[in-house]
Amino acid sequence: MTETIKERLDTVASDTAAMLQSLLPRTEVEGVRCSEARLLDAMHYATEGGKRLRAFLAVESALMFGTDRNHALRVAAAIECIHAYSLVHDDLPCMDDDDLRRGRPTTHKKFGEATAVLAGDALQSLAFTILADPATHENPFIRCTLVTELARAAGARGMVGGQMIDIEAEQASEPLSLAETSRLQRMKTGALIEVSCTCGAVLGGAGAANRRALEFFARDFGLCFQICDDLLDATGDVATVGKAVAKDAGAGKATFVDLLGVEGARERARLLTEQAISHLTPLGNRAQTLADLANHALVREN
Ligand code: GRG
């Protein structure tokens, strides 16, 4: 019997959680809690839960090329560490100031601000330690490419740069245009989504054309994912979404719902999904799971 996309997502999510457990530093050695245990507890806490979407993109992209599943899960865990760090820092009072994440108190609410900042920092370091480890791939050139691609996507011209533009936009007198909002989201959310496919392709030794097909897919999928997130913020309820909703409009944020309206944003998301799936054509049946994911994400509730 073939697995549904939901079952496949659940399998990768629990395998990634198990991999993270094995890679995160242990708080106890021979029954004795180490003195930095509070930091490690916060790192564990921050990486628990979530849809593991980026992990799924990395694993599915890699498996398409016959990669070892364990290698793929290590890369998935590294990317989830970066994602978790970004959420911990994004939730801080100096950024989005959120109390709820993944249906429970944010890391700084549970452990305090200083510990949350440090846990985010340490998760970022851990991500690159995982990728640089020969257990991730025997070929140092591949490991080095993984490190470079993830660093680039997470950095000033990617996720962190997008966050900077977002923060400045909140204080600006004029709202961002559709083009500016698309660029900001492509950096803030899209870069990590895109690099998840890139890393999968690199790990799998994909050729340039296949890697490009996956990256084009991820680019449209990532933008669609953000539009759906804006729709959830505008129309979802806190219990289902697992974080505060209706925050963006109040905070003066540029959202696709403000720019396009609810129906316009839904239509744009449908179009982007179609476009994303069409980029997968050169990969044939191997990419069916990613196409299923794109359709599934369009109707997600959290
Ligand atoms: C603070 C360095 C730094 C970066 C923050 C990604 C980001 C940049 C902030 C996240 C803000 C946010 C909530 C954006 C909406 C889209 C998004 C990334 C949602 C969270 O991703 P999901 O839905 O989360 O995949 P789960 O919990 O499922 O892992």
Coordinates of C-alpha atoms in Angstrom, one line a residue, residues 68-292:
D68 CA 21.7 7.1 2.4
R69 CA 18.7 7.9 4.6
N70 CA 20.8 8.4 7.7
H71 CA 22.9 11.1 5.8
A72 CA 19.7 12.8 4.7
L73 CA 18.3 12.8 8.2
R74 CA 21.5 14.4 9.6
V75 CA 21.2 17.2 7.0
A76 CA 17.5 17.5 7.9
A77 CA 18.4 17.8 11.6
A78 CA 21.0 20.5 10.9
I79 CA 18.4 22.6 8.9
E80 CA 15.8 22.2 11.6
C81 CA 18.4 23.5 14.2
I82 CA 18.7 26.7 12.1
H83 CA 15.0 26.9 11.8
A84 CA 14.5 26.4 15.5
Y85 CA 17.1 29.1 16.3
S86 CA 15.4 31.5 14.0
L87 CA 12.0 31.0 15.7
V88 CA 13.5 31.3 19.2
H89 CA 15.1 34.6 18.3
D90 CA 12.1 35.8 16.3
D91 CA 9.8 35.3 19.3
L92 CA 12.0 37.4 21.6
P93 CA 10.6 40.7 23.0
C94 CA 13.1 42.7 20.9
M95 CA 11.7 41.1 17.8
D96 CA 8.1 39.7 17.4
D97 CA 7.5 39.4 21.2
D98 CA 5.5 36.2 21.1
D99 CA 4.4 34.1 24.1
L100 CA 3.2 31.0 22.2
R101 CA 5.0 28.8 19.7
R102 CA 4.0 25.3 18.5
G103 CA 1.1 25.4 21.0
R104 CA 3.2 26.0 24.1
P105 CA 5.2 28.8 25.8
T106 CA 8.0 30.3 23.6
T107 CA 11.5 29.4 24.7
H108 CA 12.2 32.8 26.4
K109 CA 8.9 32.5 28.3
K110 CA 9.9 29.1 29.6
F111 CA 13.7 29.7 30.2
G112 CA 14.1 33.5 30.2
E113 CA 15.5 35.8 27.6
A114 CA 19.2 35.3 28.2
T115 CA 18.9 31.5 28.0
A116 CA 16.8 31.7 24.8
V117 CA 19.4 33.9 23.1
L118 CA 22.1 31.5 24.0
A119 CA 20.1 28.4 23.0
G120 CA 19.5 30.0 19.6
D121 CA 23.2 30.8 19.2
A122 CA 24.2 27.2 20.2
L123 CA 21.6 25.7 17.8
Q124 CA 23.2 27.6 15.0
S125 CA 26.7 26.4 15.9
L126 CA 25.4 22.8 16.2
A127 CA 23.9 22.9 12.7
F128 CA 27.2 23.5 11.1
T129 CA 29.0 21.0 13.4
I130 CA 26.6 18.4 12.1
L131 CA 27.1 19.2 8.5
A132 CA 30.9 19.3 8.8
D133 CA 31.0 15.9 10.5
P134 CA 32.3 13.1 8.2
A135 CA 29.2 11.1 9.4
T136 CA 27.1 13.4 7.2
H137 CA 29.0 12.4 4.0
E138 CA 32.3 10.9 3.3
N139 CA 33.2 13.4 0.6
P140 CA 34.6 16.6 2.2
F141 CA 33.7 18.7 -0.9
I142 CA 30.0 17.8 -0.4
R143 CA 30.2 18.6 3.3
C144 CA 31.8 21.9 2.5
T145 CA 29.2 22.7 -0.1
L146 CA 26.4 21.9 2.4
V147 CA 28.0 24.2 5.0
T148 CA 28.4 27.1 2.5
E149 CA 24.9 26.8 1.1
L150 CA 23.2 26.7 4.5
A151 CA 25.4 29.6 5.9
R152 CA 24.5 31.7 2.8
A153 CA 20.8 31.0 3.1
A154 CA 20.7 31.7 6.9
G155 CA 22.8 34.8 6.7
A156 CA 22.7 38.5 5.7
R157 CA 21.6 37.9 2.1
G158 CA 19.0 35.3 3.2
M159 CA 17.0 34.7 6.4
V160 CA 18.7 37.2 8.7
G161 CA 18.7 39.9 6.0
G162 CA 15.0 39.3 5.4
Q163 CA 14.3 39.7 9.1
M164 CA 16.2 43.0 9.0
I165 CA 14.1 44.3 6.2
D166 CA 10.9 43.1 8.0
I167 CA 11.8 45.0 11.2
E168 CA 12.6 48.2 9.3
A169 CA 9.4 47.9 7.3
E170 CA 7.3 47.9 10.5
Q171 CA 8.7 51.4 11.3
A172 CA 8.6 52.8 7.8
S173 CA 5.9 55.4 6.9
E174 CA 5.0 53.7 3.6
P175 CA 4.0 50.0 3.5
L176 CA 6.1 47.8 1.3
S177 CA 4.9 47.1 -2.3
L178 CA 4.1 43.6 -3.5
A179 CA 7.5 43.3 -5.1
E180 CA 9.3 44.4 -2.0
T181 CA 7.2 42.1 0.2
S182 CA 7.9 39.2 -2.1
R183 CA 11.7 39.9 -1.9
L184 CA 11.6 40.2 1.9
Q185 CA 9.7 36.9 2.3
R186 CA 11.9 35.1 -0.3
M187 CA 14.8 36.0 2.0
K188 CA 13.3 35.6 5.4
T189 CA 11.3 32.4 4.9
G190 CA 12.1 31.3 1.4
A191 CA 15.9 31.1 1.6
L192 CA 15.8 28.3 4.2
I193 CA 13.0 26.4 2.4
E194 CA 15.0 26.7 -0.9
V195 CA 18.3 25.6 0.7
S196 CA 16.5 22.5 2.1
C197 CA 16.0 21.3 -1.4
T198 CA 19.5 22.5 -2.4
C199 CA 21.1 20.5 0.4
G200 CA 19.1 17.4 -0.5
A201 CA 20.3 17.7 -4.1
V202 CA 23.9 18.3 -3.1
L203 CA 23.9 15.4 -0.8
G204 CA 22.4 13.2 -3.5
G205 CA 25.0 14.3 -6.1
A206 CA 22.2 15.7 -8.3
G207 CA 23.3 17.2 -11.7
A208 CA 22.9 20.9 -12.3
A209 CA 19.6 20.7 -14.1
N210 CA 17.9 18.5 -11.4
R211 CA 19.3 20.8 -8.7
R212 CA 17.9 23.8 -10.5
A213 CA 14.5 22.2 -10.9
L214 CA 14.3 21.5 -7.2
E215 CA 15.4 25.0 -6.3
F216 CA 12.8 26.6 -8.7
F217 CA 10.2 24.3 -7.1
A218 CA 11.2 25.4 -3.6
R219 CA 11.2 29.1 -4.5
D220 CA 7.6 29.1 -5.6
F221 CA 6.6 26.6 -2.9
G222 CA 8.3 28.9 -0.2
L223 CA 6.4 32.0 -1.4
C224 CA 3.2 30.0 -1.4
F225 CA 4.0 28.8 2.1
Q226 CA 4.4 32.4 3.3
I227 CA 1.1 33.5 1.7
C228 CA -0.6 30.6 3.4
D229 CA 1.0 31.6 6.7
D230 CA -0.4 35.2 6.2
L231 CA -3.8 33.7 5.4
L232 CA -3.6 31.6 8.6
D233 CA -2.7 34.8 10.6
A234 CA -5.7 36.6 9.1
T235 CA -8.3 33.9 9.2
G236 CA -7.1 31.1 11.5
D237 CA -7.7 30.6 15.2
V238 CA -5.0 30.4 17.9
A239 CA -5.9 26.8 19.0
T240 CA -5.5 25.3 15.6
V241 CA -2.5 27.4 14.4
G242 CA -0.6 27.0 17.7
K243 CA 0.7 30.6 17.9
A244 CA -0.8 34.0 18.2
V245 CA -2.9 35.0 15.2
A246 CA -4.2 38.4 13.8
K247 CA -0.8 39.9 14.9
D248 CA 0.5 41.0 11.5
A249 CA -2.2 43.6 10.7
G250 CA -1.9 45.2 14.2
A251 CA 1.9 45.3 13.9
G252 CA 1.9 47.2 10.6
K253 CA 3.5 44.3 8.8
A254 CA 3.5 44.0 5.1
T255 CA 1.5 40.8 4.4
F256 CA 0.2 39.3 1.2
V257 CA -3.3 39.4 2.6
D258 CA -3.1 43.2 3.0
L259 CA -1.7 43.6 -0.5
L260 CA -3.9 41.1 -2.3
G261 CA -7.0 40.6 -0.1
V262 CA -8.0 37.2 1.3
E263 CA -9.3 35.9 -2.1
G264 CA -6.5 37.4 -4.1
A265 CA -3.9 35.8 -1.7
R266 CA -5.7 32.4 -2.0
E267 CA -5.6 32.7 -5.8
R268 CA -1.9 33.6 -5.8
A269 CA -1.1 30.6 -3.5
R270 CA -3.0 28.3 -5.9
L271 CA -1.1 29.7 -8.9
L272 CA 2.3 29.4 -7.1
T273 CA 1.5 25.8 -6.2
E274 CA 0.8 25.0 -9.9
Q275 CA 3.9 26.8 -11.0
A276 CA 6.0 25.0 -8.3
I277 CA 4.8 21.6 -9.4
S278 CA 5.5 22.4 -13.0
H279 CA 9.2 22.9 -12.2
L280 CA 9.4 19.3 -11.1
T281 CA 8.5 17.9 -14.6
P282 CA 12.2 17.0 -15.5
L283 CA 12.4 14.8 -12.4
G284 CA 9.5 12.7 -13.4
N285 CA 7.8 10.3 -11.0
R286 CA 10.6 10.6 -8.5
A287 CA 9.2 14.1 -7.6
Q288 CA 5.6 13.0 -7.0
T289 CA 6.0 13.3 -3.2
L290 CA 7.1 16.9 -3.5
A291 CA 4.2 17.6 -5.7
D292 CA 1.9 16.0 -3.2

